Amino acid sequence: MQITKDKAKKHIYATNGKIFSAVFIKKDGERRLMNCRLNVKKYVKGVGRKFKPSDKGLIGVFDLQKDQHRFINLNTLESLKINGVEYNIKNEDK
């Protein structure tokens, strides 16, 4: 199913802590498949971030394979799999 980046962001936040998969391009150009979830409080130090992730097109998630907090870049997001449904992200540059 084809969706926009805004719709993808809404789908991610609607997971409410359930596990989902995301495929995106990392900063170094490598494609990455991440199994992750939102709202994980483990390993949080309570210091806070020095920037607002949404201003940079990022969503903070917990990577279940690395057992660490990571960011998904919405600008390079290619696909999502939530509750067994695969969503391909439309390229809005065209």
Tab-separated table of N, CA and C in Angstrom:
chain	number	residue	atom	x	y	z
A	1	MET	N	0.842	-1.171	0.000
A	1	MET	CA	0.000	0.000	0.000
A	1	MET	C	0.893	1.243	0.000
A	2	GLN	N	0.640	2.186	-0.876
A	2	GLN	CA	1.417	3.422	-0.971
A	2	GLN	C	0.841	4.479	-0.030
A	3	ILE	N	1.697	5.103	0.768
A	3	ILE	CA	1.268	6.188	1.654
A	3	ILE	C	2.293	7.323	1.615
A	4	THR	N	1.875	8.497	2.078
A	4	THR	CA	2.772	9.654	2.137
A	4	THR	C	3.591	9.605	3.425
A	5	LYS	N	4.580	10.476	3.515
A	5	LYS	CA	5.414	10.540	4.724
A	5	LYS	C	4.599	10.987	5.937
A	6	ASP	N	3.669	11.925	5.729
A	6	ASP	CA	2.820	12.375	6.838
A	6	ASP	C	1.945	11.244	7.356
A	7	LYS	N	1.395	10.455	6.438
A	7	LYS	CA	0.560	9.316	6.821
A	7	LYS	C	1.416	8.263	7.539
A	8	ALA	N	2.652	8.075	7.073
A	8	ALA	CA	3.570	7.122	7.709
A	8	ALA	C	3.854	7.542	9.144
A	9	LYS	N	4.077	8.824	9.344
A	9	LYS	CA	4.331	9.353	10.690
A	9	LYS	C	3.138	9.076	11.607
A	10	LYS	N	1.929	9.278	11.092
A	10	LYS	CA	0.715	9.007	11.877
A	10	LYS	C	0.598	7.526	12.212
A	11	HIS	N	0.926	6.663	11.237
A	11	HIS	CA	0.876	5.215	11.479
A	11	HIS	C	1.888	4.806	12.552
A	12	ILE	N	3.075	5.394	12.521
A	12	ILE	CA	4.103	5.064	13.516
A	12	ILE	C	3.629	5.457	14.912
A	13	TYR	N	3.125	6.679	15.058
A	13	TYR	CA	2.658	7.125	16.376
A	13	TYR	C	1.426	6.352	16.842
A	14	ALA	N	0.641	5.815	15.907
A	14	ALA	CA	-0.552	5.045	16.260
A	14	ALA	C	-0.216	3.641	16.773
A	15	THR	N	1.049	3.211	16.650
A	15	THR	CA	1.415	1.879	17.136
A	15	THR	C	1.349	1.791	18.655
A	16	ASN	N	1.484	2.927	19.343
A	16	ASN	CA	1.377	2.974	20.810
A	16	ASN	C	2.256	1.944	21.510
A	17	GLY	N	3.498	1.828	21.086
A	17	GLY	CA	4.436	0.935	21.756
A	17	GLY	C	4.486	-0.470	21.198
A	18	LYS	N	3.682	-0.778	20.184
A	18	LYS	CA	3.744	-2.100	19.563
A	18	LYS	C	4.937	-2.150	18.608
A	19	ILE	N	5.441	-3.351	18.386
A	19	ILE	CA	6.613	-3.542	17.536
A	19	ILE	C	6.241	-3.343	16.064
A	20	PHE	N	7.120	-2.656	15.332
A	20	PHE	CA	6.957	-2.480	13.893
A	20	PHE	C	8.332	-2.479	13.241
A	21	SER	N	8.356	-2.614	11.923
A	21	SER	CA	9.611	-2.605	11.163
A	21	SER	C	9.645	-1.390	10.257
A	22	ALA	N	10.829	-0.831	10.088
A	22	ALA	CA	11.013	0.319	9.204
A	22	ALA	C	12.259	0.101	8.357
A	23	VAL	N	12.172	0.452	7.083
A	23	VAL	CA	13.323	0.420	6.181
A	23	VAL	C	13.589	1.855	5.760
A	24	PHE	N	14.824	2.295	5.967
A	24	PHE	CA	15.194	3.659	5.622
A	24	PHE	C	16.667	3.706	5.258
A	25	ILE	N	17.091	4.841	4.713
A	25	ILE	CA	18.489	5.036	4.344
A	25	ILE	C	19.179	5.798	5.468
A	26	LYS	N	20.273	5.225	5.980
A	26	LYS	CA	21.029	5.869	7.048
A	26	LYS	C	21.809	7.059	6.508
A	27	LYS	N	22.346	7.842	7.412
A	27	LYS	CA	23.114	9.032	7.045
A	27	LYS	C	24.311	8.698	6.153
A	28	ASP	N	24.901	7.518	6.360
A	28	ASP	CA	26.064	7.121	5.550
A	28	ASP	C	25.673	6.487	4.209
A	29	GLY	N	24.365	6.444	3.900
A	29	GLY	CA	23.885	5.921	2.627
A	29	GLY	C	23.491	4.459	2.651
A	30	GLU	N	23.696	3.787	3.753
A	30	GLU	CA	23.377	2.366	3.876
A	30	GLU	C	21.885	2.184	4.159
A	31	ARG	N	21.278	1.172	3.506
A	31	ARG	CA	19.870	0.848	3.761
A	31	ARG	C	19.788	0.058	5.064
A	32	ARG	N	18.792	0.364	5.883
A	32	ARG	CA	18.682	-0.279	7.188
A	32	ARG	C	17.269	-0.773	7.434
A	33	LEU	N	17.142	-2.009	7.915
A	33	LEU	CA	15.873	-2.569	8.379
A	33	LEU	C	15.935	-2.590	9.893
A	34	MET	N	15.005	-1.913	10.531
A	34	MET	CA	15.011	-1.819	11.991
A	34	MET	C	13.683	-2.327	12.550
A	35	ASN	N	13.765	-3.238	13.506
A	35	ASN	CA	12.598	-3.644	14.284
A	35	ASN	C	12.600	-2.776	15.527
A	36	CYS	N	11.531	-2.041	15.729
A	36	CYS	CA	11.558	-1.046	16.796
A	36	CYS	C	10.173	-0.832	17.388
A	37	ARG	N	10.136	0.008	18.409
A	37	ARG	CA	8.880	0.402	19.039
A	37	ARG	C	9.055	1.756	19.704
A	38	LEU	N	7.950	2.386	20.000
A	38	LEU	CA	7.938	3.691	20.658
A	38	LEU	C	7.750	3.522	22.159
A	39	ASN	N	7.927	4.599	22.882
A	39	ASN	CA	7.583	4.702	24.308
A	39	ASN	C	8.340	3.747	25.222
A	40	VAL	N	9.587	3.426	24.901
A	40	VAL	CA	10.407	2.590	25.776
A	40	VAL	C	11.171	3.514	26.717
A	41	LYS	N	11.038	3.282	28.009
A	41	LYS	CA	11.681	4.138	29.013
A	41	LYS	C	13.014	3.573	29.504
A	42	LYS	N	13.341	2.345	29.097
A	42	LYS	CA	14.582	1.701	29.504
A	42	LYS	C	15.781	2.476	28.965
A	43	TYR	N	16.811	2.610	29.753
A	43	TYR	CA	18.061	3.290	29.415
A	43	TYR	C	17.928	4.806	29.281
A	44	VAL	N	16.822	5.375	29.694
A	44	VAL	CA	16.662	6.829	29.643
A	44	VAL	C	17.277	7.419	30.897
A	45	LYS	N	18.153	8.413	30.722
A	45	LYS	CA	18.855	9.010	31.857
A	45	LYS	C	18.113	10.192	32.450
A	46	GLY	N	17.130	10.727	31.736
A	46	GLY	CA	16.380	11.865	32.245
A	46	GLY	C	17.020	13.205	31.968
A	47	VAL	N	18.054	13.224	31.139
A	47	VAL	CA	18.756	14.467	30.827
A	47	VAL	C	18.003	15.259	29.767
A	48	GLY	N	17.442	14.590	28.798
A	48	GLY	CA	16.734	15.257	27.711
A	48	GLY	C	17.635	15.486	26.515
A	49	ARG	N	17.004	15.777	25.384
A	49	ARG	CA	17.759	16.022	24.154
A	49	ARG	C	18.060	17.499	24.012
A	50	LYS	N	19.103	17.803	23.287
A	50	LYS	CA	19.492	19.192	23.068
A	50	LYS	C	18.844	19.766	21.808
A	51	PHE	N	18.008	18.981	21.148
A	51	PHE	CA	17.309	19.446	19.947
A	51	PHE	C	15.934	18.787	19.890
A	52	LYS	N	15.082	19.285	19.016
A	52	LYS	CA	13.746	18.733	18.840
A	52	LYS	C	13.768	17.840	17.595
A	53	PRO	N	13.661	16.511	17.758
A	53	PRO	CA	13.777	15.598	16.618
A	53	PRO	C	12.799	15.899	15.481
A	54	SER	N	11.583	16.306	15.812
A	54	SER	CA	10.589	16.557	14.764
A	54	SER	C	11.001	17.706	13.843
A	55	ASP	N	11.806	18.649	14.347
A	55	ASP	CA	12.297	19.749	13.504
A	55	ASP	C	13.250	19.253	12.419
A	56	LYS	N	13.874	18.108	12.664
A	56	LYS	CA	14.835	17.545	11.712
A	56	LYS	C	14.263	16.348	10.956
A	57	GLY	N	12.955	16.100	11.094
A	57	GLY	CA	12.324	14.985	10.392
A	57	GLY	C	12.661	13.635	10.983
A	58	LEU	N	12.905	13.576	12.287
A	58	LEU	CA	13.283	12.336	12.961
A	58	LEU	C	12.205	11.888	13.941
A	59	ILE	N	12.111	10.574	14.141
A	59	ILE	CA	11.239	10.000	15.165
A	59	ILE	C	12.112	9.121	16.049
A	60	GLY	N	12.083	9.367	17.344
A	60	GLY	CA	12.856	8.569	18.287
A	60	GLY	C	12.170	7.249	18.570
A	61	VAL	N	12.899	6.141	18.413
A	61	VAL	CA	12.371	4.796	18.649
A	61	VAL	C	13.398	3.993	19.441
A	62	PHE	N	12.981	2.810	19.886
A	62	PHE	CA	13.889	1.890	20.561
A	62	PHE	C	14.164	0.731	19.618
A	63	ASP	N	15.417	0.548	19.226
A	63	ASP	CA	15.841	-0.523	18.325
A	63	ASP	C	15.933	-1.815	19.130
A	64	LEU	N	15.105	-2.792	18.789
A	64	LEU	CA	15.048	-4.041	19.549
A	64	LEU	C	16.255	-4.941	19.298
A	65	GLN	N	16.916	-4.813	18.157
A	65	GLN	CA	18.081	-5.647	17.869
A	65	GLN	C	19.331	-5.124	18.570
A	66	LYS	N	19.499	-3.820	18.605
A	66	LYS	CA	20.673	-3.218	19.249
A	66	LYS	C	20.422	-2.898	20.712
A	67	ASP	N	19.161	-2.963	21.147
A	67	ASP	CA	18.778	-2.671	22.530
A	67	ASP	C	19.178	-1.246	22.926
A	68	GLN	N	18.975	-0.313	21.986
A	68	GLN	CA	19.322	1.093	22.211
A	68	GLN	C	18.302	1.995	21.528
A	69	HIS	N	18.262	3.237	21.983
A	69	HIS	CA	17.408	4.233	21.345
A	69	HIS	C	18.074	4.710	20.061
A	70	ARG	N	17.263	4.866	19.005
A	70	ARG	CA	17.737	5.317	17.700
A	70	ARG	C	16.699	6.273	17.112
A	71	PHE	N	17.032	6.857	15.958
A	71	PHE	CA	16.105	7.723	15.241
A	71	PHE	C	15.790	7.129	13.876
A	72	ILE	N	14.537	7.301	13.447
A	72	ILE	CA	14.133	6.993	12.081
A	72	ILE	C	14.026	8.327	11.363
A	73	ASN	N	14.687	8.443	10.215
A	73	ASN	CA	14.630	9.658	9.414
A	73	ASN	C	13.443	9.546	8.460
A	74	LEU	N	12.429	10.375	8.664
A	74	LEU	CA	11.244	10.342	7.810
A	74	LEU	C	11.564	10.739	6.372
A	75	ASN	N	12.593	11.541	6.181
A	75	ASN	CA	12.945	12.000	4.837
A	75	ASN	C	13.534	10.893	3.972
A	76	THR	N	14.092	9.851	4.585
A	76	THR	CA	14.674	8.749	3.819
A	76	THR	C	13.920	7.440	4.043
A	77	LEU	N	12.771	7.503	4.692
A	77	LEU	CA	11.968	6.309	4.973
A	77	LEU	C	11.461	5.700	3.671
A	78	GLU	N	11.633	4.388	3.507
A	78	GLU	CA	11.200	3.696	2.294
A	78	GLU	C	9.958	2.855	2.524
A	79	SER	N	9.900	2.138	3.671
A	79	SER	CA	8.735	1.295	3.928
A	79	SER	C	8.577	1.022	5.416
A	80	LEU	N	7.353	0.644	5.770
A	80	LEU	CA	6.993	0.272	7.138
A	80	LEU	C	6.228	-1.035	7.093
A	81	LYS	N	6.317	-1.808	8.161
A	81	LYS	CA	5.468	-2.982	8.314
A	81	LYS	C	4.888	-2.919	9.714
A	82	ILE	N	3.568	-2.700	9.780
A	82	ILE	CA	2.869	-2.547	11.051
A	82	ILE	C	1.702	-3.520	11.073
A	83	ASN	N	1.634	-4.353	12.093
A	83	ASN	CA	0.572	-5.364	12.227
A	83	ASN	C	0.447	-6.230	10.976
A	84	GLY	N	1.567	-6.565	10.347
A	84	GLY	CA	1.563	-7.430	9.176
A	84	GLY	C	1.219	-6.736	7.870
A	85	VAL	N	0.937	-5.439	7.913
A	85	VAL	CA	0.602	-4.687	6.699
A	85	VAL	C	1.827	-3.892	6.263
A	86	GLU	N	2.221	-4.070	5.000
A	86	GLU	CA	3.394	-3.371	4.463
A	86	GLU	C	2.953	-2.067	3.804
A	87	TYR	N	3.625	-0.982	4.173
A	87	TYR	CA	3.352	0.337	3.609
A	87	TYR	C	4.608	0.826	2.901
A	88	ASN	N	4.484	1.180	1.626
A	88	ASN	CA	5.590	1.778	0.879
A	88	ASN	C	5.386	3.283	0.877
A	89	ILE	N	6.450	4.016	1.121
A	89	ILE	CA	6.365	5.466	1.245
A	89	ILE	C	6.563	6.098	-0.127
A	90	LYS	N	5.624	6.967	-0.508
A	90	LYS	CA	5.715	7.684	-1.787
A	90	LYS	C	6.830	8.706	-1.712
A	91	ASN	N	7.549	8.836	-2.807
A	91	ASN	CA	8.575	9.865	-2.914
A	91	ASN	C	7.888	11.148	-3.352
A	92	GLU	N	7.863	12.154	-2.480
A	92	GLU	CA	7.123	13.386	-2.740
A	92	GLU	C	7.932	14.402	-3.526
A	93	ASP	N	9.147	14.061	-3.946
A	93	ASP	CA	10.006	14.989	-4.677
A	93	ASP	C	9.521	15.222	-6.104
A	94	LYS	N	8.730	14.308	-6.620
A	94	LYS	CA	8.304	14.389	-8.028
A	94	LYS	C	7.122	15.304	-8.206
